[in-house]
Each structure stands twice: as C-alpha cells, then as structure tokens.
PDB file of C-alpha atoms in Angstrom:
ATOM      1  CA  MET L   1      18.002   3.089   6.844  1.00 44.00           C
ATOM      2  CA  ARG L   2      17.173  -0.315   8.360  1.00 50.00           C
ATOM      3  CA  LEU L   3      13.438   0.317   7.972  1.00 50.00           C
ATOM      4  CA  THR L   4      13.984   1.365   4.364  1.00 50.00           C
ATOM      5  CA  ALA L   5      16.065  -1.722   3.680  1.00 51.00           C
ATOM      6  CA  SER L   6      13.437  -3.874   5.380  1.00 53.00           C
ATOM      7  CA  PHE L   7      10.757  -2.455   3.049  1.00 50.00           C
ATOM      8  CA  ALA L   8      13.024  -3.044   0.042  1.00 50.00           C
ATOM      9  CA  LEU L   9      13.456  -6.673   1.008  1.00 51.00           C
ATOM     10  CA  SER L  10       9.791  -7.195   1.756  1.00 53.00           C
ATOM     11  CA  THR L  11       8.543  -5.657  -1.481  1.00 54.00           C
ATOM     12  CA  GLY L  12      11.352  -6.454  -3.918  1.00 59.00           C
ATOM     13  CA  GLY L  13      11.731  -2.782  -4.865  1.00 63.00           C
ATOM     14  CA  VAL L  14      10.447  -1.403  -8.143  1.00 67.00           C
ATOM     15  CA  SER L  15      12.166  -4.145 -10.124  1.00 72.00           C
ATOM     16  CA  SER L  16      14.439  -7.088  -9.436  1.00 70.00           C
ATOM     17  CA  SER L  17      17.482  -4.784  -9.502  1.00 76.00           C
ATOM     18  CA  LEU L  18      16.169  -1.323  -8.483  1.00 74.00           C
ATOM     19  CA  PHE L  19      14.897  -0.017  -5.149  1.00 70.00           C
ATOM     20  CA  ALA L  20      14.444   3.708  -6.094  1.00 71.00           C
ATOM     21  CA  PRO L  21      14.567   5.277  -2.600  1.00 71.00           C
ATOM     22  CA  GLU L  22      14.182   8.789  -4.003  1.00 74.00           C
ATOM     23  CA  ASP L  23      10.901   7.998  -5.795  1.00 76.00           C
ATOM     24  CA  GLY L  24       7.589   8.920  -4.194  1.00 79.00           C
ATOM     25  CA  CYS L  25       5.212   6.223  -3.009  1.00 85.00           C
ATOM     26  CA  THR L  26       1.612   5.757  -4.069  1.00 90.00           C
ATOM     27  CA  ARG L  27      -1.247   5.000  -1.715  1.00 93.00           C
ATOM     28  CA  ALA L  28      -1.289   1.447  -3.101  1.00 93.00           C
ATOM     29  CA  GLN L  29       2.432   0.964  -2.327  1.00 89.00           C
ATOM     30  CA  ILE L  30       2.129   2.280   1.240  1.00 90.00           C
ATOM     31  CA  VAL L  31      -0.764  -0.016   2.166  1.00 92.00           C
ATOM     32  CA  THR L  32       1.131  -2.884   0.582  1.00 92.00           C
ATOM     33  CA  PHE L  33       4.230  -2.054   2.711  1.00 89.00           C
ATOM     34  CA  LEU L  34       2.094  -2.083   5.853  1.00 91.00           C
ATOM     35  CA  TYR L  35       0.199  -5.247   4.868  1.00 93.00           C
ATOM     36  CA  ARG L  36       3.395  -7.189   4.217  1.00 91.00           C
ATOM     37  CA  ALA L  37       5.136  -5.802   7.311  1.00 90.00           C
ATOM     38  CA  ALA L  38       2.169  -6.932   9.425  1.00 93.00           C
ATOM     39  CA  LYS L  39       2.225 -10.324   7.717  1.00 92.00           C
ATOM     40  CA  ALA L  40      -1.519  -9.908   7.363  1.00 93.00           C
ATOM     41  CA  THR L  41      -3.765 -12.435   5.669  1.00 86.00           C
ATOM     42  CA  ALA L  42      -5.864 -11.728   2.670  1.00 76.00           C
ATOM     43  CA  SER L  43      -9.397 -10.508   3.196  1.00 76.00           C
ATOM     44  CA  VAL L  44     -12.330 -12.239   1.533  1.00 80.00           C
ATOM     45  CA  GLY L  45     -14.653 -10.426  -0.853  1.00 82.00           C
ATOM     46  CA  ALA L  46     -14.434  -7.600  -3.354  1.00 83.00           C
ATOM     47  CA  SER L  47     -13.035  -4.170  -2.618  1.00 85.00           C
ATOM     48  CA  ALA L  48     -15.465  -1.411  -1.724  1.00 89.00           C
ATOM     49  CA  PHE L  49     -13.550   0.882  -4.112  1.00 95.00           C
ATOM     50  CA  THR L  50     -14.319   0.958  -7.824  1.00 95.00           C
ATOM     51  CA  ASP L  51     -10.695   1.834  -8.672  1.00 96.00           C
ATOM     52  CA  VAL L  52      -9.219  -1.273  -6.985  1.00 96.00           C
ATOM     53  CA  ALA L  53      -9.484  -4.295  -9.265  1.00 94.00           C
ATOM     54  CA  ASP L  54      -9.608  -7.663  -7.508  1.00 91.00           C
ATOM     55  CA  SER L  55      -6.561  -8.691  -9.572  1.00 92.00           C
ATOM     56  CA  ALA L  56      -4.425  -5.683  -8.515  1.00 93.00           C
ATOM     57  CA  TYR L  57      -1.307  -6.570  -6.499  1.00 92.00           C
ATOM     58  CA  TYR L  58      -2.482  -4.243  -3.734  1.00 94.00           C
ATOM     59  CA  ALA L  59      -6.159  -5.336  -3.625  1.00 95.00           C
ATOM     60  CA  ASP L  60      -5.811  -7.497  -0.472  1.00 94.00           C
ATOM     61  CA  ALA L  61      -3.719  -4.827   1.205  1.00 94.00           C
ATOM     62  CA  VAL L  62      -6.360  -2.151   0.555  1.00 95.00           C
ATOM     63  CA  LYS L  63      -9.127  -4.404   1.908  1.00 94.00           C
ATOM     64  CA  TRP L  64      -7.066  -5.190   4.995  1.00 94.00           C
ATOM     65  CA  ALA L  65      -6.058  -1.585   5.654  1.00 93.00           C
ATOM     66  CA  THR L  66      -9.600  -0.274   5.373  1.00 92.00           C
ATOM     67  CA  GLU L  67     -10.990  -3.086   7.543  1.00 91.00           C
ATOM     68  CA  GLN L  68      -8.387  -2.324  10.185  1.00 92.00           C
ATOM     69  CA  GLY L  69      -9.210   1.400  10.107  1.00 91.00           C
ATOM     70  CA  ILE L  70      -5.704   2.251   8.939  1.00 90.00           C
ATOM     71  CA  THR L  71      -6.851   4.171   5.910  1.00 89.00           C
ATOM     72  CA  LYS L  72      -9.924   5.359   4.080  1.00 91.00           C
ATOM     73  CA  GLY L  73     -10.525   6.105   0.450  1.00 93.00           C
ATOM     74  CA  ILE L  74     -10.313   9.546  -1.090  1.00 94.00           C
ATOM     75  CA  SER L  75     -14.093   9.221  -1.393  1.00 95.00           C
ATOM     76  CA  SER L  76     -16.668   6.604  -0.535  1.00 93.00           C
ATOM     77  CA  THR L  77     -16.065   4.835  -3.885  1.00 95.00           C
ATOM     78  CA  LEU L  78     -12.426   5.699  -4.779  1.00 97.00           C
ATOM     79  CA  PHE L  79      -9.229   4.630  -3.052  1.00 96.00           C
ATOM     80  CA  GLY L  80      -6.839   6.676  -5.166  1.00 95.00           C
ATOM     81  CA  SER L  81      -4.371   3.837  -5.630  1.00 94.00           C
ATOM     82  CA  ASP L  82      -2.048   5.741  -7.971  1.00 93.00           C
ATOM     83  CA  GLU L  83      -2.060   9.032  -6.080  1.00 93.00           C
ATOM     84  CA  THR L  84       1.161   9.977  -4.355  1.00 90.00           C
ATOM     85  CA  CYS L  85       0.982   9.423  -0.654  1.00 83.00           C
ATOM     86  CA  THR L  86       2.166  12.349   1.445  1.00 77.00           C
ATOM     87  CA  ARG L  87       4.097  11.997   4.703  1.00 74.00           C
ATOM     88  CA  ALA L  88       1.090  13.424   6.520  1.00 78.00           C
ATOM     89  CA  GLN L  89      -1.117  10.647   5.133  1.00 75.00           C
ATOM     90  CA  ILE L  90       1.401   7.992   6.162  1.00 76.00           C
ATOM     91  CA  VAL L  91       1.617   9.221   9.743  1.00 70.00           C
TER      92      VAL L  91
END
C-alpha cells in the first residue's frame, strides 16, 4: 500500500480528487511512474515513436525509459502509449 500511495502522491492520481486504484494502467502511465520515481531529467530531442507527441505528458518519460533500456516500443515506430500495461510487462 505504501508504494501505491507513493505513486498516487507522485502522479496526482487521475484527477485532483481521484486515485482510481482499481483502474488499469497504460504503458504511458507506467513509464511516467518510473520516470518520476527515479527523479529523472528530461531527454533532449524528439521521440523515436510516431505515436508519442513531443507535447504529451509522458513524452520525456518514454524517451528516458527507452534510452535506459527499461522498455521498448510495440514496434520500431510505435510505443503503444494508450495500451493497457500487463503485470508481465511491468516486471
């Protein structure tokens, strides 16, 4: 529960008054959790993935996670930001 609460505090939940612990997480949300937990700095340059806009809240997190070898895209050009992330993918 502490880890869950820590993520809630670091991300602000799904709104200013809702955490939604029973909801699934997307690939974008998971890399954002990791990025913020690591207190990583933003990467420079555009994303290698065509489905990650530079203005997306998770753009820096995706760049960081791929540069660190934490994750890959679902193809060489797609990250799959809105796809549900399975427990197997998280581990």
